[in-house]
Amino acid sequence: MAFSTLTSTTFLGSSRIDSASLPSDIRKLSVSSVQISFRSRIPKKLQINAAGSTFGTNFRVTTFGESHGGGVGCIIDGCPPRIPLSEADMQFDLDRRRPGQSRITTPRKETDTCKISSGVSEGLTIGTPIHVFVPNTDERGLDYREMSVAYRPSHADATYDMKYGVRSVQGGGRSSARETIGRVAAGGVAKKILKLYAGTEIFAYVSQVHKVVLPEGLVDHDSLTLDQIESNIARCPDPEYAEKMIATIDAVRGKGDSVGGVVTCIVRNAPRGLGSPVFDKLEAELAKAAMSLPASKGFEIGSGFAGTFLSGSEHNDEFYTDEHGRIRTRTNRSGGIQGGISNGETISMRVAFKPTPAIAMSQHTVTRDKKETELIFRGRFDHCIAPRAVPVVEAMVALVLMDQLMAQYSQCYLFPINSELQEPLIMPRLEAANASV
Amino acid sequence: MAFSTLTSTTFLGSSRIDSASLPSDIRKLSVSSVQISFRSRIPKKLQINAAGSTFGTNFRVTTFGESHGGGVGCIIDGCPPRIPLSEADMQFDLDRRRPGQSRITTPRKETDTCKISSGVSEGLTIGTPIHVFVPNTDERGLDYREMSVAYRPSHADATYDMKYGVRSVQGGGRSSARETIGRVAAGGVAKKILKLYAGTEIFAYVSQVHKVVLPEGLVDHDSLTLDQIESNIARCPDPEYAEKMIATIDAVRGKGDSVGGVVTCIVRNAPRGLGSPVFDKLEAELAKAAMSLPASKGFEIGSGFAGTFLSGSEHNDEFYTDEHGRIRTRTNRSGGIQGGISNGETISMRVAFKPTPAIAMSQHTVTRDKKETELIFRGRFDHCIAPRAVPVVEAMVALVLMDQLMAQYSQCYLFPINSELQEPLIMPRLEAANASV
Amino acid sequence: MAFSTLTSTTFLGSSRIDSASLPSDIRKLSVSSVQISFRSRIPKKLQINAAGSTFGTNFRVTTFGESHGGGVGCIIDGCPPRIPLSEADMQFDLDRRRPGQSRITTPRKETDTCKISSGVSEGLTIGTPIHVFVPNTDERGLDYREMSVAYRPSHADATYDMKYGVRSVQGGGRSSARETIGRVAAGGVAKKILKLYAGTEIFAYVSQVHKVVLPEGLVDHDSLTLDQIESNIARCPDPEYAEKMIATIDAVRGKGDSVGGVVTCIVRNAPRGLGSPVFDKLEAELAKAAMSLPASKGFEIGSGFAGTFLSGSEHNDEFYTDEHGRIRTRTNRSGGIQGGISNGETISMRVAFKPTPAIAMSQHTVTRDKKETELIFRGRFDHCIAPRAVPVVEAMVALVLMDQLMAQYSQCYLFPINSELQEPLIMPRLEAANASV
Amino acid sequence: MAFSTLTSTTFLGSSRIDSASLPSDIRKLSVSSVQISFRSRIPKKLQINAAGSTFGTNFRVTTFGESHGGGVGCIIDGCPPRIPLSEADMQFDLDRRRPGQSRITTPRKETDTCKISSGVSEGLTIGTPIHVFVPNTDERGLDYREMSVAYRPSHADATYDMKYGVRSVQGGGRSSARETIGRVAAGGVAKKILKLYAGTEIFAYVSQVHKVVLPEGLVDHDSLTLDQIESNIARCPDPEYAEKMIATIDAVRGKGDSVGGVVTCIVRNAPRGLGSPVFDKLEAELAKAAMSLPASKGFEIGSGFAGTFLSGSEHNDEFYTDEHGRIRTRTNRSGGIQGGISNGETISMRVAFKPTPAIAMSQHTVTRDKKETELIFRGRFDHCIAPRAVPVVEAMVALVLMDQLMAQYSQCYLFPINSELQEPLIMPRLEAANASV
């Protein structure tokens, strides 16, 4: 076993395809492939790989860009027109997500300043795609030299190779947390529209860091404010627990290790009726959104796994009619969703994030050509991703709700509603339009 | 407060729209709506509501039908041609899902016998849509008369009304667990193809019923067999814990109450490289699939929520090269997926199911016209859904893997693979073709 | 060369795969395939192949079933709730489409009576999928025996084999015109909603049969009525030309031959603003819809191919403001669509249908095993498909408009419209609700 | 009537919503909207509108950017990995599409130099999204000042306003032909892969300009070469007719007028089996692709509209077995597609393009605030779009075929093919890999 070096491997190595096992016509193809790969045996300039994808049907977001390269961003297609919008609506959450914001986040220095280059005219959305770009400014390609040949444990290095048979190596490419910038920018637009439309508020916060667990009920979801969340660098609304969390992260930082955590997210004033029966239940869409985030390992809605320890008579949410003649539930173990459809109660969910796999400690691993080696990660990283994941979770929840709101609107509001059973989605909250989101 | 009766409400009640608050042209529309609803004030024949939806992109499944009505089933579009297929391939799992299979399941009597009516010719799939139908035979519409006006707590009754402004009432409609028959039938096809293609095996089992928790590690995922799972009516491979689970369910059954549970699912021999970066990560697709199941409240992949209590150095899965020259991980806290892509290790996940909301105990609730009432559910139901959820979870996992396999094949296998990094998906396991799935 | 017989070929013939050219693991698979195909060498019961697919994003229609088999139909997903709907709304157009309606259509006897089995309760749509079924009653499987081995010229027989490597043979399967029943049923729902919503009227008629070409301008698109179209079996609103068309079809009928034709379709009172820039232009969606119809070979919007002979100064549609202050165009060479978006003028399009390929005349062809043979088609068929294509074209146009209306509504009407530039989509036409569509 | 001036209108004019006709809560919203629009009454900097959309399912292309603004381009998602690719593969067709390439094209000066910024590493695709950017260099915003208030006849100005209730005015935004750059860049990738994979060749050429109609059969589709097409600036492979076409365009150019034209496109060596039954027939996908192009008014496959004048016995394509044992058709009126699926014969289609609506002649029109006016277009434009449309038509055809090839591969080639009926898609043509596309 030896420490890996750059010279010990070719980049693609596809010259060693065992072509004898292939039928003759495919063999011919392989030979040609070989020639191709020879052409670029020695990496001159490591271009970056980028994986972009699209989320949503009506409110469609495609993100692009990667950790290293010109920059990152998104295209938002299907945005309602005539909404006042500027970079400031996105920048607020981008600043909450940005690296280097505090001593407990990765020291990479990025201002993450966004620029809208289409889809907005005269300060209003015009219905056509909104293109948002955030340049990368603090890249350090050299940090990744060693990783180009040794697979970092619990990263995407090995699986990208297994999937594509080829990979670029700098900074994790599309699997980098930097990809989430596009999500946060788009989420900012969705949040603004949801607030304008129905006064919907989406708040996430850190409810666990390693073994520091915020006791259930300590945070009052009816009165929780953004200021409480942002009052400390751990993004835990309880100051006492925030201190403990920060101390925990500081401790592992000293050791070059990392810890996991949990982010709780709530939605107040979510319109009723969002979500579609069967496969596109609201909790299913939220689960997909949350589990598409890097490092997420679990998702719960309402009572979640804890609810399995209850009996039906303990778990059911009884209905009553409140003083405004509105049908409500006395408890909310359903987490604001029943039968896959929002019921107007506060939506609540929890997302588990594993300990950041990037650690500054020696680990056993293998290289691309299957040689065993040891590796110490030398990039910059977060010792607990949860505090910075907070705005990203909020963004994904906003994208789901916005998409479902548009779906609900097009199907169920074309004709006058049945006001006995439904409520108007448009609520008199437009004063919020000029408020910061 | 009074027990609700059928005579106390109109069905739609849309006559009471406050049309004065609407502009004149919309008001006209409302008036017309009113006339329409008057037309059918007294329900003659309660037709059923049905919500069908589609899952998957390449291997697309649309389910149809509901608890009460002619029957249920699915259409499978995009199935590979020339696969040997018959009803038997689906019936095995349908029998595992069917009600009345044991004393701990709902006593509804259904044989759930499926019929393929298109897409298969001469015992082979022909590439065109496969239509599967399962008739309903033991409907009891009358059981639901009371529920037509009172919202059952933690059911979909209220939210369907909120969403659509209209609803049919029998048996829960598309929110009924009976809808999952279509999923299981389609899952049977996916399972068969995955096994033919790569020897992939998907096994789910009950790992928790109420407070009976199967200790981690008691079940060996490398040697787990279907026979072990099917050896008892709780579908827990450990006989001792199975007994405790059955006793627990028997106990709540006596009280008319219900309990929650957890289903664990593993996938052995999953092809490497499945899943797509960013939004369509394999765990995100699996999470959506699982959380689209009725009564599911939580999802975990690999270490899940428990992993958040670890440090990175404890959690990371180190790589090594095994005796066959294959890159493996020594531990599997990742649950077989890294960076959203399968790495060939056993995929493992857990799904939380809340206590069945249908209980034979008096509960407070409200009627459609917002009057408070009490309700005792008189339908037939499961006192713990977990044992019957086992084949349904397997089916959803199979649908996700099949869809991703086809995506992977079309993108990454058009040209000869890079055998240094990728492995052929086709493995010599066709002897399994004639084995039962 | 000889007339084909049933005994001259095996059904699948896959035993003759030249497995020597395959790698060993694949060879194993082939051998297994062989065993499978042997198993069913002699077709006992020719099951039918079915290809189902889905059209639309918001208003999604999946059709199922085939010429021979239990029946055909569709699932409509995403239909707005609270719309009065019954089978009668679909049956009207199904009767216009049905075979055997006149001497110039195929003599197959089908009443094509449809049955709604879900998604409608108390005479109102409930927002969940609408399942429509039409049983087949006049199947004659034996007519197709010869075709099972000989490829009918210009049919889908050969290409289904080329695509899937397996095929069932009766009645053309999913390529049969009988599949369009599901489209017509769904189109009936879309037509009704469009009429309720905006007074939109969709009329198609036959404008050419073989060399009988209705002169442009003879039909006044502003005053055209359904009665005019339905006044004769050719569905040409001009009685004189209708006579000529009928005589033409009678003449080829006598010879066992067939002729082509053109269907013109117009849309009056289409809402403005439908269609999306770039790839999803309204004319692009209409073109796809029309060209997905069996036997269609061409599509034109507005001036179409004839417009290429004009100069820009002759072709452009100048704007003016009409007496109601509405921006209009003086001419309509654009066909009601500019920049991919409807402008409120009458949408007009033409669809070319080739001569029915089924003819009762001897033709040279080959069998599945590549032997040359002669074939005389003995099934029942239309000698000109255009008259029966009329309601099918209308249906596809309705599906496109309904889908785009919902898309437009969700994106551009969430917030109050800009009434200087946009017009309310809801127009005071609900009196039409009770009229026949 | 007067010539429009910039001072005669406000930009949005939404202040004049007749809010009295709205219900009170909506009225509140309108008032707020008014305030918003006032905020930006005087356009300081006319930002550009952009409409981006996505084409394809497996091989997905999203274009972005507009005539005026930083630039245009596309994101290609789902591209097979390990394909040699560089900017040169796209630049060839971009040069064929670029303005200013000859005296008969718009004099706008753009080099249209493209830059790949992700998805390619070491000269090979890596399976992740490919981002392509082409900067705009010769914008002239001032040319469009007058158009900002007067609707250009037969442009998208009015309909964008009708759809969105807001619009930016420079250069046509997303409806500009400049958007097609992203299509051509992506098409270059698809063309290259199709050629590598199956030797597929896609050639389009101009077959009509105004009244100069290339006689059918003059161009031999079996021997047609790219050099023949590129031998003259009209892109008509027949030199004599090319001269006449060029003379025609020169003549209208002198008058400031424009003319229409037709582009014919053929595909040689298209794999058999592409296209899906029912809604996604290959000709339906091609029709949508072609009709999504700016200025297209008609589409024909094979015999097209002319085929309607034939009888079935004249139109049918009889089958025979050729000297290589391959099933072929003697004629090809089907245009290479039967039953919606390619049969291996040459695919042929024709696309009609209307006369460019931009003409340097005075036209009557109205302004945004509905005042009648006259307008002379002062931008730069093509007098006949057909010659520059040639590479764009090819690109759209390539995108359709590539997407369908991947769909076919994932469904029908997972398991060994039935070589009696199917043919291997991989053909020994990889020597083409290093040839220019």
PDB file of C-alpha atoms in Angstrom, chain C residues 32 56 63 104 178 232 234 285 313:
ATOM      1  CA  SER C  32     -33.011 -19.251 -22.852  1.00  0.00           C
ATOM      2  CA  GLY C  56     -50.758  16.405 -22.218  1.00  0.00           C
ATOM      3  CA  THR C  63     -55.606   5.706 -23.952  1.00  0.00           C
ATOM      4  CA  ILE C 104     -69.002   5.018 -46.934  1.00  0.00           C
ATOM      5  CA  ARG C 178     -59.994   1.941 -32.966  1.00  0.00           C
ATOM      6  CA  ASN C 232     -74.205  14.728 -45.018  1.00  0.00           C
ATOM      7  CA  ALA C 234     -69.047  13.109 -46.137  1.00  0.00           C
ATOM      8  CA  GLU C 285     -48.489  21.157 -30.038  1.00  0.00           C
ATOM      9  CA  SER C 313     -46.130  42.464 -47.676  1.00  0.00           C
TER      10      SER C 313
END
